[in-house]
PDB file of C-alpha atoms in Angstrom:
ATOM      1  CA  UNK A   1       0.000   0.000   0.000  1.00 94.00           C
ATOM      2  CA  UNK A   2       1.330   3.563  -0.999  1.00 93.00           C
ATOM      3  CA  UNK A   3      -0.466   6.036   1.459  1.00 94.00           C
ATOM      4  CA  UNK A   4      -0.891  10.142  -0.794  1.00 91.00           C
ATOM      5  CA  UNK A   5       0.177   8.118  -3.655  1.00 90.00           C
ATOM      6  CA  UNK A   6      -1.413  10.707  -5.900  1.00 88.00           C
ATOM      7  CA  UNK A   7       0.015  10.258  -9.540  1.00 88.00           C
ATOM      8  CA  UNK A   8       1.768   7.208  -8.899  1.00 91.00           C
ATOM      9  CA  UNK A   9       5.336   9.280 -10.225  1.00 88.00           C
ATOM     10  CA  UNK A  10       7.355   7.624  -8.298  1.00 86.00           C
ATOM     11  CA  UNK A  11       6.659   3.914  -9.589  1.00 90.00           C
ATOM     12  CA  UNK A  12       8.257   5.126 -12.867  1.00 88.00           C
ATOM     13  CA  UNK A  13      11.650   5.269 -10.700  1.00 86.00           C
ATOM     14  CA  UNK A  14      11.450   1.835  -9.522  1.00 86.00           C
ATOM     15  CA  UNK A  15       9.585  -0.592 -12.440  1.00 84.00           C
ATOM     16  CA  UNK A  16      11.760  -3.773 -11.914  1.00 87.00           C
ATOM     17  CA  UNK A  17      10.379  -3.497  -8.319  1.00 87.00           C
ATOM     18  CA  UNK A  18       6.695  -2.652  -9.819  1.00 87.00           C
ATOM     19  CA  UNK A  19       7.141  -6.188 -11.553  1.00 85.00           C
ATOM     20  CA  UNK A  20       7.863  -7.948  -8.825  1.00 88.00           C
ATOM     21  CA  UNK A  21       4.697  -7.389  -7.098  1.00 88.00           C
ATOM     22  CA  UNK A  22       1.583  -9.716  -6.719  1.00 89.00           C
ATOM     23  CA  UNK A  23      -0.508  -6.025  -5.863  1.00 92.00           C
ATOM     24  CA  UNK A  24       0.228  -2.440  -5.359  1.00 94.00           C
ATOM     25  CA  UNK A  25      -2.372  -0.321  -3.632  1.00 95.00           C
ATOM     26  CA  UNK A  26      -2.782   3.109  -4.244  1.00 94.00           C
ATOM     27  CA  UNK A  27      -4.321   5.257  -1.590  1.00 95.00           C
ATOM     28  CA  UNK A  28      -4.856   9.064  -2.031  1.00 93.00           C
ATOM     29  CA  UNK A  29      -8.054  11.690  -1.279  1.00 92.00           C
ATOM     30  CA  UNK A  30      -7.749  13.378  -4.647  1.00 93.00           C
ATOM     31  CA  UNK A  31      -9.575  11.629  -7.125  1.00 95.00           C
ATOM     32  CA  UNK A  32      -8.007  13.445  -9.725  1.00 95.00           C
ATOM     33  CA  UNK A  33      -4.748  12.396  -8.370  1.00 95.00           C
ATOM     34  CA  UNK A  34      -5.512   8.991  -8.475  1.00 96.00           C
ATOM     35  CA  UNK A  35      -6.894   9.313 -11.867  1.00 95.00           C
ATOM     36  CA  UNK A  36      -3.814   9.913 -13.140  1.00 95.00           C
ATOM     37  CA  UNK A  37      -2.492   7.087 -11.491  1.00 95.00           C
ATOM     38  CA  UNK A  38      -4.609   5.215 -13.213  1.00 95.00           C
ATOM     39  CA  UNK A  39      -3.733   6.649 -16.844  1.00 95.00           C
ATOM     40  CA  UNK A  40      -0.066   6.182 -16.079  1.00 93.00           C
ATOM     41  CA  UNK A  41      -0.768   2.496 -14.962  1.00 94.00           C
ATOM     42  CA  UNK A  42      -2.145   1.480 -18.329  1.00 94.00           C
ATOM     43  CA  UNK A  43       0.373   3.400 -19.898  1.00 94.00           C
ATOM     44  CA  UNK A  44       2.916   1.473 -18.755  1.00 93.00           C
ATOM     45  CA  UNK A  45       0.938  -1.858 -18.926  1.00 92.00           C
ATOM     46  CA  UNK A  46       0.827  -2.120 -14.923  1.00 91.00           C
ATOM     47  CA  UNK A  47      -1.849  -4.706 -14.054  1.00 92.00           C
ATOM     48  CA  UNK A  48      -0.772  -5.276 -10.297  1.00 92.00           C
ATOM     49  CA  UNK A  49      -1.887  -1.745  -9.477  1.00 94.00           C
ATOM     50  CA  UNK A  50      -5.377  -0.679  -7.097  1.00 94.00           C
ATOM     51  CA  UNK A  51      -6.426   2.348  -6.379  1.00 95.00           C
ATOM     52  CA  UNK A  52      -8.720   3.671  -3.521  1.00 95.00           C
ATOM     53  CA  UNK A  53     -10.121   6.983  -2.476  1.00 95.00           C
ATOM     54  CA  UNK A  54      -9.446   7.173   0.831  1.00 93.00           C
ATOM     55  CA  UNK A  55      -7.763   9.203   4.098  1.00 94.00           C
ATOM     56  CA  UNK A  56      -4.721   8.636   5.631  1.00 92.00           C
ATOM     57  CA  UNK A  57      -5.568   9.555   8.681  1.00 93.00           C
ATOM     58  CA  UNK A  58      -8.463   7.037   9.327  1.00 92.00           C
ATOM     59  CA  UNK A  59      -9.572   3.854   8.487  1.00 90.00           C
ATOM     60  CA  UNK A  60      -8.427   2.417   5.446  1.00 94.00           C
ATOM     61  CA  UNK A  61     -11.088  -0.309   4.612  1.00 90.00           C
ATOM     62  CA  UNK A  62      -8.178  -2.587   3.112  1.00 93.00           C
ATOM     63  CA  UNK A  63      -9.490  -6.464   2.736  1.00 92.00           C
ATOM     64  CA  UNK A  64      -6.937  -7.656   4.493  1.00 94.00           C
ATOM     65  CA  UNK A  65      -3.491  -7.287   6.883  1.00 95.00           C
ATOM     66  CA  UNK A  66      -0.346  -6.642   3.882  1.00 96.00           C
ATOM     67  CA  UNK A  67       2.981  -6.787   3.763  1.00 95.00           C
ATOM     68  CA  UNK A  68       4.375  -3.593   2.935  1.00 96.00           C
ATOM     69  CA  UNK A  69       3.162   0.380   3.371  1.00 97.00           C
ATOM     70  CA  UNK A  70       5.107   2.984   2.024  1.00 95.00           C
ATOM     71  CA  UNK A  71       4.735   7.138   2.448  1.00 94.00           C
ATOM     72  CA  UNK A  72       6.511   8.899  -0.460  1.00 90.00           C
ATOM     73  CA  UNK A  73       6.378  12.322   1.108  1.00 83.00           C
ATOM     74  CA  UNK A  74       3.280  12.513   2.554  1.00 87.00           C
ATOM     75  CA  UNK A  75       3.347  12.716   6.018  1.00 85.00           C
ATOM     76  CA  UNK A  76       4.370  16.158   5.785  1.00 81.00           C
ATOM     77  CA  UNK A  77       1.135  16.933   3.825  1.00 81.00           C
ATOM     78  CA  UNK A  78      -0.642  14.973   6.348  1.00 82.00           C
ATOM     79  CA  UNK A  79      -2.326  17.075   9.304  1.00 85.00           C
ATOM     80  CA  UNK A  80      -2.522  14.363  11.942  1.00 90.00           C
ATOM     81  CA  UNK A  81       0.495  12.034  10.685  1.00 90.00           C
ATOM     82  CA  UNK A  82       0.441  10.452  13.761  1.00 92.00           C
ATOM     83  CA  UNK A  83      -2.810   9.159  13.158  1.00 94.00           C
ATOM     84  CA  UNK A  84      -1.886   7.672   9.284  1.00 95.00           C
ATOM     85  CA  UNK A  85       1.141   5.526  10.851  1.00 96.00           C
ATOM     86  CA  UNK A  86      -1.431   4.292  13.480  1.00 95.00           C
ATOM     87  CA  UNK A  87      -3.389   3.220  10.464  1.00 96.00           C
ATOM     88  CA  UNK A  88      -0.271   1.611   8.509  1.00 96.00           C
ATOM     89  CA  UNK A  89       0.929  -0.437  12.189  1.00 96.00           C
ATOM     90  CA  UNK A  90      -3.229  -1.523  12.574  1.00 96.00           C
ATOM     91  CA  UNK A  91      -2.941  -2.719   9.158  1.00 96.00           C
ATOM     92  CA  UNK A  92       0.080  -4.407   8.757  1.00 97.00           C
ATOM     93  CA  UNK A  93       1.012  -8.020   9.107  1.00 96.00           C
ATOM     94  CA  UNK A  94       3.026  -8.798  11.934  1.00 95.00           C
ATOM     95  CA  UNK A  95       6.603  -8.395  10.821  1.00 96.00           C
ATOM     96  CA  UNK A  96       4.947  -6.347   7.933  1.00 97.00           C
ATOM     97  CA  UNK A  97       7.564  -3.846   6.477  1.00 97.00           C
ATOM     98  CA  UNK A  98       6.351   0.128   6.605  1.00 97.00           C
ATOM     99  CA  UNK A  99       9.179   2.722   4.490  1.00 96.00           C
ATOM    100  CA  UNK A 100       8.906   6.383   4.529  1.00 94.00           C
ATOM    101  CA  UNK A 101      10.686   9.155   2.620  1.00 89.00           C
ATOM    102  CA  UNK A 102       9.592  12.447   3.765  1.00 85.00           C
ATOM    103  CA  UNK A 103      11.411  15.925   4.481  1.00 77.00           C
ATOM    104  CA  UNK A 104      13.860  16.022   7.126  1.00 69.00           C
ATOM    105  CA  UNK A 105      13.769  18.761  10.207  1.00 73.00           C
ATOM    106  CA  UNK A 106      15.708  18.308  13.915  1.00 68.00           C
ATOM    107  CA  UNK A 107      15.163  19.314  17.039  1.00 61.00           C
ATOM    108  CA  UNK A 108      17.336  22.077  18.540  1.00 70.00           C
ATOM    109  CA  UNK A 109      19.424  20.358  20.848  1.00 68.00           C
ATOM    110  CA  UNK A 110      19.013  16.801  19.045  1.00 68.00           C
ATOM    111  CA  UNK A 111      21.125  13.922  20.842  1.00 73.00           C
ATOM    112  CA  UNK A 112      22.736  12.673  17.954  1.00 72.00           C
ATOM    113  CA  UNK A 113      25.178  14.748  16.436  1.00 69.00           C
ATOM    114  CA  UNK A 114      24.877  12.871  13.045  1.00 70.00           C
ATOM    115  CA  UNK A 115      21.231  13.994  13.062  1.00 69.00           C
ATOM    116  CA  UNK A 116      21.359  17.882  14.118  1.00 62.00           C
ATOM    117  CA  UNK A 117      20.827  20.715  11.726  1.00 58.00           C
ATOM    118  CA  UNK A 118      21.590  24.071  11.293  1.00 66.00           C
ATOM    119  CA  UNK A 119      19.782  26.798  12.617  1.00 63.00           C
ATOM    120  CA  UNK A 120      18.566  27.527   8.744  1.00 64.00           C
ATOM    121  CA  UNK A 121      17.637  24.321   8.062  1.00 68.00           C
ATOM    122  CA  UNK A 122      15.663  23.744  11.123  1.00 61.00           C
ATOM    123  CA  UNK A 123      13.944  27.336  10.907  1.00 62.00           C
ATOM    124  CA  UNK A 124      14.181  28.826   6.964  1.00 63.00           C
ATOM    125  CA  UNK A 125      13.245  25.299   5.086  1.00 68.00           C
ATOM    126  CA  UNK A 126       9.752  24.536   6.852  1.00 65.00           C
ATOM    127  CA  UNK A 127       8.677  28.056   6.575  1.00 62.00           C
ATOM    128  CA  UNK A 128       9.554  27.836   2.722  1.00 64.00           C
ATOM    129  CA  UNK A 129       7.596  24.814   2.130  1.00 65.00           C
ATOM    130  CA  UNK A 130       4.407  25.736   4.781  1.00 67.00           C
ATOM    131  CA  UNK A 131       3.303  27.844   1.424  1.00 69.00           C
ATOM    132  CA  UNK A 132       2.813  24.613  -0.566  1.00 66.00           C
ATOM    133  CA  UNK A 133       1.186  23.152   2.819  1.00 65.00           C
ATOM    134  CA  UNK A 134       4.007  20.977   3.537  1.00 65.00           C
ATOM    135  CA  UNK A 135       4.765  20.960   7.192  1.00 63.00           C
ATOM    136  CA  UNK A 136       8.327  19.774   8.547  1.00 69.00           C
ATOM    137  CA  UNK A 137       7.886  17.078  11.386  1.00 75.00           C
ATOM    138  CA  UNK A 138      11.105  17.053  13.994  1.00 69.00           C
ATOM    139  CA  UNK A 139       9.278  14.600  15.655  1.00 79.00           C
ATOM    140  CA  UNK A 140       8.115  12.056  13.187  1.00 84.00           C
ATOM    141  CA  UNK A 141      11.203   9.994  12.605  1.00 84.00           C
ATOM    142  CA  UNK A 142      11.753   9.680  16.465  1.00 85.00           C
ATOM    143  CA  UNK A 143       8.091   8.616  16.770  1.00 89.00           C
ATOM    144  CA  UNK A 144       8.533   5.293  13.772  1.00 93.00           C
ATOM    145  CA  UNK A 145      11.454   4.615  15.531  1.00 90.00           C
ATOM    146  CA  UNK A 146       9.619   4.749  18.557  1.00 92.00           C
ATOM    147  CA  UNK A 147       6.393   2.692  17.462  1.00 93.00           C
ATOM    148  CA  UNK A 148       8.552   0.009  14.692  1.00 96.00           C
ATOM    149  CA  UNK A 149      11.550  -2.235  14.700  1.00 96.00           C
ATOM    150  CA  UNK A 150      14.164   0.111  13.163  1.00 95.00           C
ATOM    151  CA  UNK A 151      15.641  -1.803  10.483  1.00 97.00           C
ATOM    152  CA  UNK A 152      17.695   0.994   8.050  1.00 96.00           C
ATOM    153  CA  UNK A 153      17.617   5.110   8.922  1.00 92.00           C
ATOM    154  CA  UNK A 154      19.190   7.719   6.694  1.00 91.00           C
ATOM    155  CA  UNK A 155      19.439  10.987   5.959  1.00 86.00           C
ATOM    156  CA  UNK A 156      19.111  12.317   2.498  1.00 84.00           C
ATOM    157  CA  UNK A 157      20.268  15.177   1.251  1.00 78.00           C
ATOM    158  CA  UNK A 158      19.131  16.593  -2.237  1.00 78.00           C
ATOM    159  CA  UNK A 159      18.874  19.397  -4.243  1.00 75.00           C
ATOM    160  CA  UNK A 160      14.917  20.444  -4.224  1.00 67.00           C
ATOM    161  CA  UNK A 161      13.548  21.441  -7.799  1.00 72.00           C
ATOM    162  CA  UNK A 162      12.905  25.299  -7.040  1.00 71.00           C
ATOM    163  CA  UNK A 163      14.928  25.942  -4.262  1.00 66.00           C
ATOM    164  CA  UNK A 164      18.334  27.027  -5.008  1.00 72.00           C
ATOM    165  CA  UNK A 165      20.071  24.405  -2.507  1.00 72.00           C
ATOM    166  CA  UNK A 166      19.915  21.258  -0.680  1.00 77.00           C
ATOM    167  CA  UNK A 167      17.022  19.555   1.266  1.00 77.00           C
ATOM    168  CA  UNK A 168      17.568  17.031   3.382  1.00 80.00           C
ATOM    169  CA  UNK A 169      14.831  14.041   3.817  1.00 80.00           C
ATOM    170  CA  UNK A 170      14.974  11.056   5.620  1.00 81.00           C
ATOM    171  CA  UNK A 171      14.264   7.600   5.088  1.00 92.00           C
ATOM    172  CA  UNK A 172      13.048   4.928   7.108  1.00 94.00           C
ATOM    173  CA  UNK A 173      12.248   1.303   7.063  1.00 97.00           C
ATOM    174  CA  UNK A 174      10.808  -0.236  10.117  1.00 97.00           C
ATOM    175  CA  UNK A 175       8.954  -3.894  11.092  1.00 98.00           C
ATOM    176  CA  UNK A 176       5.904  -3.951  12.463  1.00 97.00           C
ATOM    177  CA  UNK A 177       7.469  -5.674  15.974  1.00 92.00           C
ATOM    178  CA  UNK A 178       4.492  -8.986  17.093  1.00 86.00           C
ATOM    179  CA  UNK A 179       1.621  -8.909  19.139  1.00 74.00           C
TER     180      UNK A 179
END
């Protein structure tokens, strides 16, 4: 399941992956969205691919526990984010895999020295993006670690298209720890 999969972009990054998979869901609010997803599906001749109208934040409605959910820079477009990775945990197997890519921001006096940020990153970079209603999380990485088995964390820098210099994102892939 991709959660805010809108357009389905990203699978056009990652097609040996896209044929290795018995089903992909596609979950996003915007129907429009989604109906592109659907376009660029048959354009590429992707059978394995669903797509569902629904929220992030609450419940999902999926047939059954899966095996994998991924958020490709959503959670920062998501208002209660917390809630959406309650949804992914509830509807994950047990020792289900979750991944998330998503925009990078520290805490002030972060612990980890590897993870800290400048004061213009931490400050300058969310207020850029709150325009495009993207909203910088410090605390969402520390919460996946928190609620999943950490099983690879790292951050990503990149150059943004439209900003003049690097972003950094993270990315994380966690297990859904048993019962």
């Amino acid at each position: 399941v991709d959660v805010g999969g809108g357009t389905a972009r990203c699978f056009e990054e990652i097609p040996d992956s896209v044929a290795r998979c018995a089903s992909i869901r596609i979950l996003d609010l915007s129907s429009s969205l989604l109906n592109i997803a659907q376009q660029r599906a048959r354009k590429h001749g992707w059978t394995c691919f669903e797509f569902q109208k629904a929220d992030a934040e609450k419940n999902w409605n999926l047939p059954a526990p899966v095996d994998f959910v991924s958020f490709s820079y959503s959670l920062s477009m998501t208002q209660k984010w917390f809630n959406a990775l309650a949804e992914a945990e509830k509807n994950l197997k047990p020792g289900g895999l979750i991944a998330v890519v998503d925009f990078y921001s520290a805490w002030k006096h972060e612990e980890d020295p590897s993870l800290r940020q400048s004061w213009y990153r931490r400050n300058l970079f969310p207020l850029w993006f709150t325009r495009d209603n993207v909203f910088f999380k410090a605390d969402q990485h520390l919460y996946l670690r928190d609620r999943f088995e950490t099983v690879s964390f790292k951050k990503i820098r990149f150059r943004y298209p439209g900003t003049p210099i690097a972003v950094e994102s993270y990315l994380f892939i966690g297990r859904k720890r048993p019962s």
